[in-house]
Short mmCIF file of C-alpha atoms in Angstrom, two decimals:
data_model
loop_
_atom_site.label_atom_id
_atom_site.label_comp_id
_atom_site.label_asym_id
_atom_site.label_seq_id
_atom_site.Cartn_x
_atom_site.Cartn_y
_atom_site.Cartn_z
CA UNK A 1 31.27 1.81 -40.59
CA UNK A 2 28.45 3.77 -40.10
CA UNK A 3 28.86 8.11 -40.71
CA UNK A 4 26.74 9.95 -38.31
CA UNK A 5 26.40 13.57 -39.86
CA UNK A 6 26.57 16.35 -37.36
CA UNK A 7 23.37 19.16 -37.80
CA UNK A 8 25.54 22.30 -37.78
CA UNK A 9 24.27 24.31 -34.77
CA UNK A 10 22.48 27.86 -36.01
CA UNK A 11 23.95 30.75 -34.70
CA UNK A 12 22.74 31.43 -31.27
CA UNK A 13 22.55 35.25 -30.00
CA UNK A 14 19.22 37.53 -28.71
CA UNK A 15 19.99 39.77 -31.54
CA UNK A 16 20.00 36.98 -34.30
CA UNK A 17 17.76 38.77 -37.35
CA UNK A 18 17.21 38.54 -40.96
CA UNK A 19 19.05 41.50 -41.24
CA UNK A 20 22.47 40.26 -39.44
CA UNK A 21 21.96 37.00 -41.97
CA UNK A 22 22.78 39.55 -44.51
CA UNK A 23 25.67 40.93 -43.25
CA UNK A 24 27.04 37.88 -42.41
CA UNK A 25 26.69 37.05 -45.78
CA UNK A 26 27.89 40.18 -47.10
CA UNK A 27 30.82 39.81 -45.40
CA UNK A 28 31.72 36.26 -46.44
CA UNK A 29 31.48 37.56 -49.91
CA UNK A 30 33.60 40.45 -49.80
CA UNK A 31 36.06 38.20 -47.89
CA UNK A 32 36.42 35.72 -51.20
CA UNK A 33 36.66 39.19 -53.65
CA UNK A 34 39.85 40.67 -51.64
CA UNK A 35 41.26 36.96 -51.17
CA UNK A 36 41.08 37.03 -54.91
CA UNK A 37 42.42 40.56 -55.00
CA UNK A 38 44.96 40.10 -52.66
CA UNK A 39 46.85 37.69 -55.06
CA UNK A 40 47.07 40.18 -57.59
CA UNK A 41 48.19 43.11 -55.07
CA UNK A 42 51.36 41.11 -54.00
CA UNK A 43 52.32 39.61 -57.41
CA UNK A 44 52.45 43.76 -58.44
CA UNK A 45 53.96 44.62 -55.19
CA UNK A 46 57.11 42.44 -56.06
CA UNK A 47 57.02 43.44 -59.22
CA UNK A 48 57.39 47.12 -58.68
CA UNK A 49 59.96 46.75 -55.62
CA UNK A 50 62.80 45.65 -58.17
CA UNK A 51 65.70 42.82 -57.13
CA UNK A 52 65.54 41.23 -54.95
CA UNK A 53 61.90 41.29 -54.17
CA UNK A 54 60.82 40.34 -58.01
CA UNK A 55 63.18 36.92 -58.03
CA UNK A 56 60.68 34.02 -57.32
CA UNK A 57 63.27 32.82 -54.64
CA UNK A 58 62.89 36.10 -52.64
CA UNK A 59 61.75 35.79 -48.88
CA UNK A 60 62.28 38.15 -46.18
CA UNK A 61 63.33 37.06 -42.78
CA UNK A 62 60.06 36.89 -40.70
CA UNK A 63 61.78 39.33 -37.74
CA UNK A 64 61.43 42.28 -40.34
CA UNK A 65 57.56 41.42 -40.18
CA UNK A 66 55.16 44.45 -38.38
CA UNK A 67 53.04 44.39 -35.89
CA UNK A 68 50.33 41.97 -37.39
CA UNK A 69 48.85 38.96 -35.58
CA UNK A 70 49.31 35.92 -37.05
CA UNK A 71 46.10 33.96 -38.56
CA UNK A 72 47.02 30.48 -36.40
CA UNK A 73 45.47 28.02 -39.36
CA UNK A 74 46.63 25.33 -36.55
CA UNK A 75 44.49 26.89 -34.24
CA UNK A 76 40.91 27.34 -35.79
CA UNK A 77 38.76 24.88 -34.78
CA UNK A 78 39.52 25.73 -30.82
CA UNK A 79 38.13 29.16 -31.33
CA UNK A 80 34.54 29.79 -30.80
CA UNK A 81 32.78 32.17 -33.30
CA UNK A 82 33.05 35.42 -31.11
CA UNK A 83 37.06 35.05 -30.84
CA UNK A 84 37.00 34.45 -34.60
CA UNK A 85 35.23 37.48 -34.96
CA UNK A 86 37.44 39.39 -32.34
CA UNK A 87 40.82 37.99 -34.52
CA UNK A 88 39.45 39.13 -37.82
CA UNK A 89 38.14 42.44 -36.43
CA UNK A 90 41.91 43.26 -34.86
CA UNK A 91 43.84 42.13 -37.47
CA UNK A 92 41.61 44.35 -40.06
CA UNK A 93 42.03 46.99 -38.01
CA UNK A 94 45.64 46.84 -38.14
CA UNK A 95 45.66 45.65 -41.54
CA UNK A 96 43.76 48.99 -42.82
CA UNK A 97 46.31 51.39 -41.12
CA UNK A 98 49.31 49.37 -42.71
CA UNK A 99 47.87 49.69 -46.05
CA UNK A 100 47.54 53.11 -45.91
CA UNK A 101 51.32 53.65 -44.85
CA UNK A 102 52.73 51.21 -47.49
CA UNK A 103 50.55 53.14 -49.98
CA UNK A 104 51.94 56.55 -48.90
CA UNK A 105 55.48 55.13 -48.82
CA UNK A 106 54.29 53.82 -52.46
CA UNK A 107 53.53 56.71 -53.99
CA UNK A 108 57.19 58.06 -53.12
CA UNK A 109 59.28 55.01 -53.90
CA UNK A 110 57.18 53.97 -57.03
CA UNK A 111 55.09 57.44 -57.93
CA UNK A 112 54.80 55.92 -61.58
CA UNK A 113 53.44 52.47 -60.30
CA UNK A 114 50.02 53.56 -61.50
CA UNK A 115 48.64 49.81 -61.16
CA UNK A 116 50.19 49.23 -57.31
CA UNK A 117 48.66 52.38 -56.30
CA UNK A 118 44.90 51.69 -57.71
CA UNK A 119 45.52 48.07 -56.02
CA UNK A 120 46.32 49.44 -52.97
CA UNK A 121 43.61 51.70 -52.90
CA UNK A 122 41.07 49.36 -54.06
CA UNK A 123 42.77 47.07 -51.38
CA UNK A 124 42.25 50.01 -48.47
CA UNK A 125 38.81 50.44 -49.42
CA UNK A 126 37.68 46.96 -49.67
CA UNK A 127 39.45 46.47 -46.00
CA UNK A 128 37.84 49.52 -44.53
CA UNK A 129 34.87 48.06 -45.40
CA UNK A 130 35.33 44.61 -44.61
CA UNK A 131 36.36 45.97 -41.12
CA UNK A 132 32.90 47.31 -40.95
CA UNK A 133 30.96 44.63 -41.69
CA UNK A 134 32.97 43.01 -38.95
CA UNK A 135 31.85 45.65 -36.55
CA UNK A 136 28.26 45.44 -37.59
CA UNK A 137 28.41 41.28 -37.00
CA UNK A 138 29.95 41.75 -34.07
CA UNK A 139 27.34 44.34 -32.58
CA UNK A 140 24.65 42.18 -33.46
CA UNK A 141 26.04 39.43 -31.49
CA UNK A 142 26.57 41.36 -28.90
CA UNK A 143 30.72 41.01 -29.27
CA UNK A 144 32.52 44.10 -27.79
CA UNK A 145 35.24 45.05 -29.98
CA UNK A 146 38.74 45.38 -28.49
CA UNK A 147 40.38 48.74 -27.81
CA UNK A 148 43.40 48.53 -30.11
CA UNK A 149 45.41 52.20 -31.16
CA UNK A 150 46.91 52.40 -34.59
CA UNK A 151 49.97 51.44 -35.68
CA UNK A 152 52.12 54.56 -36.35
CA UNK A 153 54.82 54.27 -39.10
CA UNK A 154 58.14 54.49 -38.48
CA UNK A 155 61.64 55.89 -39.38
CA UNK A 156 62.54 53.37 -41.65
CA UNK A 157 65.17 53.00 -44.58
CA UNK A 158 63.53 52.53 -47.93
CA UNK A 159 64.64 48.97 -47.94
CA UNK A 160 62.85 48.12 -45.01
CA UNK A 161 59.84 50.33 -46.29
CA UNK A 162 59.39 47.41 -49.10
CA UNK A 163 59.98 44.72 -46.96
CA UNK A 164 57.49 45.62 -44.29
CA UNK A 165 55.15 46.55 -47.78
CA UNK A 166 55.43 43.02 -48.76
CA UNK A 167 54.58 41.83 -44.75
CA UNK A 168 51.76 43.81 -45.22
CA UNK A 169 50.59 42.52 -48.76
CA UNK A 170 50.98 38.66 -47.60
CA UNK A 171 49.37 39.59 -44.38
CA UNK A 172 46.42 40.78 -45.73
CA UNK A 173 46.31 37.52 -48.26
CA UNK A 174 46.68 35.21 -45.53
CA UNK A 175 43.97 36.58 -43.12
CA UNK A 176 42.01 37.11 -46.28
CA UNK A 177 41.69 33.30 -46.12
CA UNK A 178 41.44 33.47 -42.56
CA UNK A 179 38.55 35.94 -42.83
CA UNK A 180 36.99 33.38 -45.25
CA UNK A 181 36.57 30.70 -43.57
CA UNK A 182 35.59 31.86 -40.52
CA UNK A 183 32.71 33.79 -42.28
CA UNK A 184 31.81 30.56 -44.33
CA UNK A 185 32.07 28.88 -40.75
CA UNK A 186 29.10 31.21 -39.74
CA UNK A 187 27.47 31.11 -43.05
CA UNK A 188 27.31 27.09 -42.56
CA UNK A 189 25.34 27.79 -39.09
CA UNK A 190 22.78 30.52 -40.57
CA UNK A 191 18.99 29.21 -40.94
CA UNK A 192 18.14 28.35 -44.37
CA UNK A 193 14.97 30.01 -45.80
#
């Protein structure tokens, strides 16, 4: 049986440039640091939430989940590079405003969690920045972001407030890995020099 190897096809846009290499890059890299980070931010999360969210059986019922697209592993290879980008870009985007409510509702449920909070803010930052990377690839592909307004919190009992913190924590891991791959996907297609 013979293999025929496929020559990945470089990225093909007007504004292609060393420059957007570099972000692309960039971006791939800072995906695999807060993938890494991520793991740590919801093994404190649970841990700080008290029963039942630090029993290793615990798993909220996916209606309590907020407003956060779904990665769609099953999905990925249909998607061309500019909805990939689009997906990540949105769900960043949403992803940075519900960090920054679970970490407000964090400081008054857990104001002594000293190590959630500086994972959570190391988590915002890194995500704030990540969603401008994504911006910058996107420009110089000539990708129009989407027009998306920011999720407001609710009125919400504390219980809820941890279980939509947790949504939020293993949201942001799993499109961490989303976010990954689709930047090692455009990696894979960038010239080598």
């Amino acid at each position: 049986m013979e293999v025929i190897r496929a020559k990945k096809a470089p990225i093909q846009c007007s504004l292609h440039n060393p420059d957007n290499d570099h972000v692309i890059r960039q971006t791939h890299n800072l995906s695999k640091l807060l993938l890494s980070h991520s793991q740590d931010l919801l093994k404190e999360y649970l841990k700080c939430q008290g029963d039942p969210f630090n029993q290793s059986d615990f798993r909220p019922s996916p209606s309590s989940q907020p407003d956060l697209p779904r990665p769609l592993p099953e999905m990925w290879h249909s998607l061309t590079d500019e909805e990939r980008l689009l997906d990540n870009f949105t769900a960043h985007f949403l992803l940075s405003h519900h960090l920054r409510h679970t970490q407000e509702e964090q400081k008054e449920l857990n104001p002594n969690a000293a190590v959630l909070h500086a994972l959570l803010e190391t988590s915002l930052n890194r995500t704030c920045h990540l969603l401008a990377n994504i911006r910058a690839v996107m420009d110089n592909m000539g990708v129009a972001p989407p027009d998306l307004d920011a999720p407001l919190p609710g009125n919400i009992t504390i219980f809820e407030q941890k279980v939509k913190g947790y949504w939020v924590c293993e949201g942001s891991r799993d499109w961490l890995e989303r976010t990954e791959r689709d930047f090692a996907s455009l990696v894979d297609k960038l010239p080598n020099f």
